[in-house]
Amino acid sequence: MKILLDKEKLHDGVSRLAQDIETAFEGRHMTIIGVLTGSVVLVADLIRLIDQPMRVGVIQASSYRGATTERGELIINSELMLDITGRDVLLVDDIFDTGHTLERVVDKLHEFEPSSIRSAVLLRKEGRQEVEYEPDFAAFRIPDEFVVGYGLDYEDMYRNLPFLAALEPEDLQKHAEHVSANQLL
Ligand code: 5GP
Ligand code: MG
């Protein structure tokens, strides 16, 4: 694996992100909504770096399984979400790639009539945006490579890596061998 952001760099970037968010929400009671599952590591770190009153909840957005780079049908499940009506919401996701996911989740949140919605992502991929919607906060810009770790997965694995890495062909090979040896799929 090629490490793009090690533990220290991630911590620095997430600390800066927390600072920017704190400044932007100064004096306002915020409701943080994390997009499952990719944002769980970011949300866990971010909320402990923001020294302000907040509520924390989740929403689920998942694409139908398939090739990692192809976009499947997006399913948004807000059943587990906190009530956000009349609240100042910060939506948190792992990565803004084409932007379709974040745009769709923001549209969904508008149905609940919050007083404001802003969004924060850990990563923004260069040159991939296909929507007009822009995230309000992004900790890092990365090149157009498929990355895993710090919450991001490949076939539901690698989310626990404490660093962010790009998968290389030999990693995909090893992954396939591991999966078939353990009959995981
Ligand atoms: P978008 O809708 O912005 O194209 O893509 C957003 C979703 O695609 C992310 O929430 C994430 O699940 C997935 N995704 C996009 N790029 C990557 C990547 O490089 N690595 C991983 N693990 N997931 C990605
Ligand atoms: Mg995701």
Coordinates of N, CA and C and ligand atoms in Angstrom, one line a residue:
M1 N 0.8 -1.2 0.0 CA 0.0 0.0 0.0 C 0.9 1.2 0.0
K2 N 0.4 2.2 -0.7 CA 1.1 3.5 -0.7 C 0.5 4.4 0.3
I3 N 1.2 4.8 1.4 CA 0.6 5.7 2.4 C 0.6 7.1 1.9
L4 N -0.6 7.7 1.9 CA -0.8 9.1 1.4 C -0.8 10.0 2.6
L5 N -1.4 9.6 3.7 CA -1.5 10.5 4.9 C -1.3 9.6 6.1
D6 N -0.2 9.8 6.9 CA 0.1 9.0 8.0 C -0.8 9.6 9.2
K7 N -0.6 8.9 10.3 CA -1.4 9.2 11.5 C -1.3 10.7 11.9
E8 N -0.1 11.1 11.9 CA 0.2 12.5 12.4 C -0.5 13.5 11.4
K9 N -0.3 13.3 10.1 CA -0.9 14.2 9.1 C -2.4 14.2 9.3
L10 N -3.0 13.0 9.5 CA -4.4 13.0 9.6 C -4.8 13.8 10.8
H11 N -4.1 13.6 11.9 CA -4.5 14.3 13.2 C -4.4 15.8 13.0
D12 N -3.3 16.3 12.3 CA -3.2 17.7 12.0 C -4.3 18.2 11.2
G13 N -4.7 17.5 10.1 CA -5.7 17.9 9.2 C -7.1 18.0 9.9
V14 N -7.3 16.9 10.8 CA -8.6 16.9 11.5 C -8.7 18.0 12.5
S15 N -7.6 18.3 13.1 CA -7.5 19.4 14.1 C -7.8 20.7 13.5
R16 N -7.3 20.9 12.3 CA -7.5 22.2 11.6 C -9.0 22.2 11.2
L17 N -9.5 21.1 10.7 CA -11.0 21.0 10.4 C -11.8 21.4 11.6
A18 N -11.5 20.8 12.7 CA -12.3 21.1 13.9 C -12.2 22.6 14.3
Q19 N -11.1 23.2 14.1 CA -10.9 24.6 14.4 C -11.8 25.4 13.5
D20 N -11.8 25.1 12.2 CA -12.6 25.9 11.2 C -14.1 25.7 11.5
I21 N -14.5 24.5 11.9 CA -15.9 24.3 12.2 C -16.3 25.0 13.5
E22 N -15.4 25.0 14.5 CA -15.7 25.7 15.7 C -15.9 27.2 15.5
T23 N -15.0 27.7 14.7 CA -15.1 29.2 14.3 C -16.4 29.5 13.6
A24 N -16.8 28.6 12.6 CA -18.0 28.8 11.8 C -19.3 28.7 12.7
F25 N -19.2 27.8 13.6 CA -20.5 27.6 14.4 C -20.4 28.3 15.8
E26 N -19.5 29.2 16.0 CA -19.3 29.8 17.3 C -20.6 30.3 17.9
G27 N -20.8 29.8 19.1 CA -22.0 30.2 19.9 C -23.3 29.6 19.4
R28 N -23.3 28.7 18.4 CA -24.5 28.0 18.0 C -24.5 26.6 18.4
H29 N -25.6 26.1 18.8 CA -25.7 24.7 19.2 C -25.8 23.9 18.0
M30 N -24.8 22.9 17.8 CA -24.8 22.2 16.5 C -25.3 20.8 16.6
T31 N -25.8 20.2 15.5 CA -26.1 18.8 15.4 C -25.3 18.2 14.3
I32 N -24.4 17.3 14.7 CA -23.5 16.7 13.7 C -24.1 15.4 13.3
I33 N -24.2 15.2 12.0 CA -24.8 14.0 11.4 C -23.7 13.3 10.6
G34 N -23.3 12.1 11.0 CA -22.2 11.4 10.3 C -22.9 10.4 9.3
V35 N -22.3 10.3 8.1 CA -22.8 9.4 7.1 C -22.2 8.0 7.3
L36 N -23.0 7.0 7.6 CA -22.5 5.7 7.8 C -22.1 5.1 6.5
T37 N -21.1 4.3 6.4 CA -20.2 3.9 7.5 C -18.9 4.6 7.5
G38 N -18.6 5.2 6.3 CA -17.2 5.7 6.1 C -16.8 6.8 7.0
S39 N -17.8 7.5 7.6 CA -17.4 8.7 8.5 C -17.2 8.4 9.9
V40 N -17.3 7.1 10.3 CA -17.3 6.8 11.8 C -16.0 7.2 12.4
V41 N -14.9 7.0 11.8 CA -13.6 7.3 12.4 C -13.4 8.8 12.5
L42 N -13.7 9.5 11.4 CA -13.6 10.9 11.4 C -14.5 11.5 12.5
V43 N -15.8 11.1 12.5 CA -16.7 11.7 13.5 C -16.2 11.5 14.9
A44 N -15.7 10.3 15.2 CA -15.2 10.0 16.5 C -14.0 10.9 16.9
D45 N -13.1 11.2 16.0 CA -12.0 12.1 16.3 C -12.5 13.5 16.3
L46 N -13.3 13.9 15.3 CA -13.7 15.3 15.2 C -14.4 15.8 16.3
I47 N -15.4 15.1 16.8 CA -16.3 15.6 17.9 C -15.5 15.8 19.2
R48 N -14.4 15.1 19.4 CA -13.7 15.3 20.6 C -12.7 16.4 20.5
L49 N -12.6 17.0 19.3 CA -11.7 18.2 19.1 C -12.5 19.5 19.0
I50 N -13.9 19.3 19.0 CA -14.7 20.5 19.0 C -15.3 20.8 20.4
D51 N -14.9 21.9 20.9 CA -15.2 22.3 22.3 C -16.5 23.1 22.3
Q52 N -17.6 22.5 21.9 CA -18.8 23.2 21.9 C -20.0 22.3 22.1
P53 N -21.1 22.8 22.6 CA -22.2 21.9 22.8 C -22.7 21.3 21.5
M54 N -23.0 20.0 21.5 CA -23.5 19.4 20.2 C -24.3 18.2 20.5
R55 N -25.1 17.8 19.5 CA -25.8 16.5 19.4 C -25.1 15.8 18.3
V56 N -25.0 14.5 18.4 CA -24.4 13.7 17.4 C -25.3 12.5 16.9
G57 N -25.5 12.4 15.6 CA -26.4 11.4 15.1 C -25.8 10.8 13.8
V58 N -26.5 9.9 13.2 CA -26.0 9.3 12.0 C -27.1 9.2 10.9
I59 N -26.7 9.0 9.7 CA -27.6 8.7 8.6 C -26.9 7.7 7.8
Q60 N -27.6 6.8 7.1 CA -26.9 5.8 6.3 C -27.1 6.0 4.9
A61 N -26.0 6.0 4.1 CA -26.1 6.1 2.7 C -25.3 5.0 2.1
S62 N -25.9 4.1 1.3 CA -25.1 3.1 0.7 C -25.4 2.9 -0.7
S63 N -24.4 2.6 -1.5 CA -24.6 2.3 -2.9 C -24.7 0.8 -3.1
Y64 N -25.4 0.4 -4.0 CA -25.4 -1.1 -4.3 C -24.1 -1.6 -4.6
R65 N -23.7 -2.8 -4.1 CA -22.4 -3.4 -4.3 C -22.1 -3.5 -5.8
G66 N -20.8 -3.5 -6.0 CA -20.4 -3.6 -7.4 C -19.0 -3.1 -7.5
A67 N -18.6 -2.8 -8.7 CA -17.2 -2.3 -8.9 C -17.0 -1.0 -8.0
T68 N -15.8 -0.9 -7.5 CA -15.5 0.2 -6.5 C -15.7 1.6 -7.2
T69 N -15.4 1.7 -8.4 CA -15.4 3.0 -9.1 C -16.7 3.3 -9.7
E70 N -17.5 2.3 -10.0 CA -18.8 2.6 -10.6 C -19.9 3.0 -9.6
R71 N -20.7 3.9 -10.0 CA -21.7 4.4 -9.1 C -23.0 3.5 -9.2
G72 N -23.4 3.0 -8.1 CA -24.6 2.2 -8.1 C -25.8 3.0 -7.6
E73 N -26.9 2.4 -7.4 CA -28.0 3.1 -6.9 C -27.8 3.5 -5.4
L74 N -28.1 4.7 -5.1 CA -27.8 5.2 -3.7 C -29.1 5.0 -2.8
I75 N -28.9 4.3 -1.7 CA -30.0 4.2 -0.8 C -29.7 5.0 0.5
I76 N -30.6 5.8 0.8 CA -30.4 6.7 2.0 C -31.5 6.3 3.1
N77 N -31.0 5.9 4.3 CA -31.8 5.5 5.3 C -31.7 6.5 6.5
S78 N -32.8 7.2 6.7 CA -32.7 8.3 7.8 C -33.5 7.8 9.0
E79 N -33.8 6.6 9.1 CA -34.6 6.1 10.2 C -34.0 6.2 11.6
L80 N -32.6 6.1 11.6 CA -31.9 6.1 12.8 C -31.5 7.6 13.2
M81 N -31.9 8.5 12.3 CA -31.3 9.9 12.5 C -32.1 10.6 13.6
L82 N -31.3 11.6 14.3 CA -31.9 12.5 15.2 C -32.9 13.4 14.5
D83 N -33.8 14.0 15.3 CA -34.6 15.0 14.8 C -33.8 16.3 14.5
I84 N -33.8 16.8 13.3 CA -33.0 17.9 13.0 C -33.8 19.2 12.6
T85 N -35.1 19.1 12.7 CA -36.0 20.2 12.4 C -35.6 21.5 13.2
G86 N -35.3 22.6 12.5 CA -35.0 23.8 13.2 C -33.6 23.9 13.7
R87 N -32.7 22.9 13.4 CA -31.4 22.8 13.9 C -30.3 23.3 12.9
D88 N -29.2 23.6 13.5 CA -28.0 23.9 12.6 C -27.2 22.6 12.5
V89 N -27.2 22.1 11.3 CA -26.7 20.7 11.0 C -25.3 20.8 10.4
L90 N -24.4 20.0 10.8 CA -23.2 19.7 10.1 C -23.1 18.3 9.7
L91 N -23.2 18.1 8.4 CA -23.2 16.7 7.8 C -21.7 16.3 7.6
V92 N -21.3 15.1 8.0 CA -19.9 14.7 7.9 C -19.8 13.5 7.1
D93 N -19.0 13.5 6.1 CA -18.7 12.3 5.3 C -17.2 12.1 5.1
D94 N -16.9 10.9 4.6 CA -15.4 10.6 4.5 C -14.8 11.3 3.3
I95 N -15.5 11.2 2.1 CA -14.9 11.7 0.9 C -15.9 12.3 -0.1
F96 N -15.5 13.3 -0.7 CA -16.2 14.0 -1.8 C -15.5 13.6 -3.1
D97 N -16.1 12.7 -3.8 CA -15.5 12.2 -5.1 C -16.2 12.9 -6.2
T98 N -17.2 12.3 -6.8 CA -18.0 13.0 -7.8 C -19.0 14.0 -7.1
G99 N -19.3 13.8 -5.9 CA -20.2 14.7 -5.1 C -21.6 14.3 -5.1
H100 N -22.0 13.2 -5.9 CA -23.4 12.8 -6.0 C -23.9 12.4 -4.6
T101 N -23.1 11.6 -3.9 CA -23.6 11.1 -2.6 C -23.9 12.3 -1.6
L102 N -23.0 13.2 -1.5 CA -23.2 14.3 -0.5 C -24.4 15.2 -1.0
E103 N -24.5 15.4 -2.3 CA -25.6 16.2 -2.8 C -26.9 15.6 -2.4
R104 N -27.0 14.3 -2.7 CA -28.2 13.6 -2.4 C -28.6 13.5 -0.9
V105 N -27.6 13.3 -0.1 CA -27.8 13.3 1.4 C -28.3 14.7 1.9
V106 N -27.6 15.7 1.3 CA -28.1 17.1 1.7 C -29.5 17.3 1.3
D107 N -29.9 16.9 0.1 CA -31.3 17.0 -0.4 C -32.2 16.3 0.6
K108 N -31.8 15.1 1.0 CA -32.6 14.4 1.9 C -32.8 15.1 3.3
L109 N -31.7 15.7 3.8 CA -31.8 16.4 5.1 C -32.7 17.6 5.0
H110 N -32.7 18.3 3.8 CA -33.6 19.4 3.6 C -35.1 19.1 3.9
E111 N -35.5 17.8 3.6 CA -36.9 17.4 3.8 C -37.3 17.6 5.3
F112 N -36.3 17.5 6.2 CA -36.6 17.7 7.6 C -36.6 19.1 8.1
E113 N -36.4 20.0 7.2 CA -36.4 21.5 7.5 C -35.6 21.9 8.7
P114 N -34.3 21.6 8.6 CA -33.3 22.2 9.6 C -33.2 23.7 9.3
S115 N -32.6 24.4 10.3 CA -32.5 25.9 10.0 C -31.2 26.1 9.1
S116 N -30.2 25.2 9.1 CA -29.1 25.3 8.2 C -28.4 24.0 8.0
I117 N -27.8 23.8 6.9 CA -27.0 22.5 6.7 C -25.7 22.9 6.1
R118 N -24.6 22.6 6.8 CA -23.3 22.7 6.2 C -22.7 21.3 6.2
S119 N -21.6 21.1 5.4 CA -21.0 19.8 5.3 C -19.5 19.8 5.4
A120 N -19.0 18.7 5.9 CA -17.5 18.6 6.1 C -17.1 17.2 5.7
V121 N -16.0 17.2 4.9 CA -15.5 15.9 4.5 C -14.0 15.8 4.9
L122 N -13.5 14.6 5.1 CA -12.1 14.4 5.3 C -11.3 14.7 4.0
L123 N -11.8 14.1 2.9 CA -11.1 14.1 1.7 C -11.9 14.7 0.5
R124 N -11.2 15.3 -0.4 CA -11.8 15.8 -1.6 C -10.9 15.4 -2.7
K125 N -11.4 14.6 -3.7 CA -10.6 14.1 -4.8 C -10.5 15.1 -5.9
E126 N -9.3 15.4 -6.4 CA -9.0 16.4 -7.4 C -9.6 15.9 -8.7
G127 N -10.3 16.9 -9.4 CA -10.7 16.7 -10.8 C -11.8 15.6 -11.0
R128 N -12.7 15.4 -10.0 CA -13.7 14.4 -10.1 C -15.1 14.9 -10.0
Q129 N -15.2 16.1 -9.5 CA -16.5 16.7 -9.2 C -17.5 16.7 -10.4
E130 N -18.7 16.2 -10.2 CA -19.7 16.2 -11.2 C -21.0 17.0 -10.8
V131 N -21.0 17.6 -9.6 CA -22.2 18.3 -9.2 C -21.8 19.7 -8.8
E132 N -22.9 20.6 -8.7 CA -22.6 22.0 -8.4 C -22.3 22.1 -6.9
Y133 N -22.9 21.2 -6.1 CA -22.8 21.3 -4.7 C -21.3 21.3 -4.2
E134 N -21.0 22.1 -3.3 CA -19.6 22.1 -2.8 C -19.7 21.9 -1.3
P135 N -18.8 21.0 -0.7 CA -18.7 20.9 0.7 C -18.2 22.2 1.4
D136 N -18.7 22.5 2.5 CA -18.2 23.7 3.2 C -16.8 23.6 3.8
F137 N -16.5 22.4 4.2 CA -15.2 22.2 4.8 C -14.6 20.9 4.3
A138 N -13.3 20.9 4.0 CA -12.6 19.7 3.6 C -11.2 19.7 4.2
A139 N -10.8 18.6 4.8 CA -9.5 18.6 5.5 C -8.3 18.4 4.5
F140 N -8.5 17.6 3.5 CA -7.4 17.3 2.6 C -7.9 17.2 1.1
R141 N -7.1 17.6 0.2 CA -7.3 17.3 -1.2 C -6.4 16.2 -1.6
I142 N -6.9 15.2 -2.3 CA -6.0 14.0 -2.7 C -6.1 13.8 -4.2
P143 N -5.1 13.2 -4.8 CA -5.2 12.8 -6.2 C -6.2 11.8 -6.5
D144 N -6.6 11.6 -7.7 CA -7.6 10.6 -8.1 C -7.1 9.2 -8.0
E145 N -7.1 8.7 -6.8 CA -6.6 7.3 -6.5 C -7.6 6.7 -5.6
F146 N -7.8 5.4 -5.6 CA -8.7 4.7 -4.7 C -8.0 4.5 -3.3
V147 N -8.6 5.1 -2.3 CA -7.9 5.1 -1.0 C -8.7 4.3 0.0
V148 N -8.0 3.8 1.0 CA -8.6 3.1 2.1 C -8.0 3.5 3.4
G149 N -8.6 3.2 4.5 CA -8.1 3.5 5.9 C -8.9 4.7 6.5
Y150 N -8.7 4.8 7.8 CA -9.3 5.9 8.5 C -10.8 6.0 8.2
G151 N -11.5 4.8 8.1 CA -12.9 4.8 7.9 C -13.3 4.3 6.5
L152 N -12.4 4.5 5.5 CA -12.7 4.2 4.1 C -12.4 2.7 3.8
D153 N -13.3 2.1 3.1 CA -13.1 0.6 2.9 C -12.9 0.2 1.4
Y154 N -12.5 -1.0 1.3 CA -12.5 -1.7 0.0 C -13.2 -3.0 0.4
E155 N -14.4 -3.3 -0.2 CA -15.2 -4.5 0.1 C -15.3 -4.6 1.6
D156 N -15.6 -3.6 2.3 CA -15.9 -3.5 3.8 C -14.7 -3.8 4.7
M157 N -13.5 -3.9 4.1 CA -12.3 -4.0 4.9 C -11.5 -2.8 4.9
Y158 N -10.4 -2.8 5.7 CA -9.4 -1.7 5.8 C -9.9 -0.4 6.5
R159 N -11.1 -0.4 7.0 CA -11.6 0.8 7.6 C -10.8 1.2 8.9
N160 N -10.3 0.1 9.5 CA -9.6 0.3 10.8 C -8.1 0.7 10.6
L161 N -7.6 0.8 9.4 CA -6.2 1.3 9.3 C -6.1 2.7 9.9
P162 N -5.0 3.0 10.7 CA -4.9 4.3 11.3 C -4.3 5.3 10.3
F163 N -4.0 4.9 9.1 CA -3.5 5.8 8.1 C -4.3 5.8 6.8
L164 N -4.1 6.7 5.9 CA -4.8 6.6 4.6 C -3.9 6.1 3.5
A165 N -4.3 5.1 2.8 CA -3.4 4.6 1.8 C -4.1 4.3 0.5
A166 N -3.3 4.3 -0.6 CA -3.9 4.0 -1.9 C -3.6 2.5 -2.2
L167 N -4.6 1.8 -2.6 CA -4.4 0.3 -2.9 C -3.6 0.2 -4.2
E168 N -2.6 -0.7 -4.2 CA -1.9 -1.0 -5.4 C -2.3 -2.3 -6.0
P169 N -1.9 -2.7 -7.2 CA -2.4 -3.9 -7.8 C -2.0 -5.1 -6.9
E170 N -0.8 -5.1 -6.3 CA -0.5 -6.3 -5.4 C -1.4 -6.4 -4.2
D171 N -1.9 -5.2 -3.7 CA -2.8 -5.3 -2.6 C -4.2 -5.9 -3.0
L172 N -4.6 -5.6 -4.2 CA -5.9 -6.1 -4.7 C -5.7 -7.7 -4.9
Q173 N -4.5 -8.1 -5.3 CA -4.2 -9.5 -5.5 C -4.3 -10.2 -4.1
K174 N -3.6 -9.6 -3.1 CA -3.6 -10.2 -1.8 C -5.0 -10.2 -1.2
H175 N -5.7 -9.2 -1.4 CA -7.1 -9.1 -0.9 C -7.9 -10.2 -1.5
A176 N -7.8 -10.4 -2.8 CA -8.6 -11.5 -3.5 C -8.2 -12.9 -2.9
E177 N -6.9 -13.1 -2.7 CA -6.4 -14.4 -2.1 C -7.0 -14.6 -0.7
H178 N -6.9 -13.5 0.1 CA -7.4 -13.6 1.5 C -8.9 -14.0 1.5
V179 N -9.6 -13.3 0.6 CA -11.1 -13.5 0.5 C -11.4 -14.9 0.1
S180 N -10.7 -15.4 -0.9 CA -11.0 -16.7 -1.4 C -10.5 -17.8 -0.4
A181 N -9.4 -17.6 0.2 CA -8.9 -18.6 1.2 C -9.8 -18.7 2.4
N182 N -10.4 -17.6 2.7 CA -11.3 -17.6 3.9 C -12.8 -17.8 3.5
Q183 N -13.0 -17.9 2.2 CA -14.3 -18.1 1.7 C -15.3 -17.0 2.3
L184 N -14.7 -15.7 2.2 CA -15.5 -14.6 2.8 C -16.6 -14.1 1.9
L185 N -16.5 -14.3 0.6 CA -17.5 -13.8 -0.3 C -18.2 -14.9 -1.0
Ligands
5GP1 P1 -19.3 10.3 -4.7 O1 -20.8 10.1 -4.6 O2 -18.8 11.7 -4.2 O3 -18.7 10.0 -6.0 O4 -18.6 9.2 -3.8 C1 -18.8 9.2 -2.5 C2 -18.7 7.8 -1.9 O5 -18.0 6.9 -2.8 C3 -17.9 7.9 -0.7 O6 -18.8 8.1 0.4 C4 -17.3 6.5 -0.6 O7 -18.1 5.6 -0.1 C5 -17.0 6.2 -2.1 N1 -15.7 6.5 -2.6 C6 -15.3 7.4 -3.5 N2 -14.0 7.4 -3.7 C7 -13.5 6.5 -2.8 C8 -12.1 6.1 -2.5 O8 -11.1 6.5 -3.0 N3 -12.0 5.1 -1.6 C9 -13.1 4.6 -0.9 N4 -12.9 3.6 0.0 N5 -14.4 5.0 -1.2 C10 -14.5 5.9 -2.1
MG2 MG -19.2 6.2 2.0

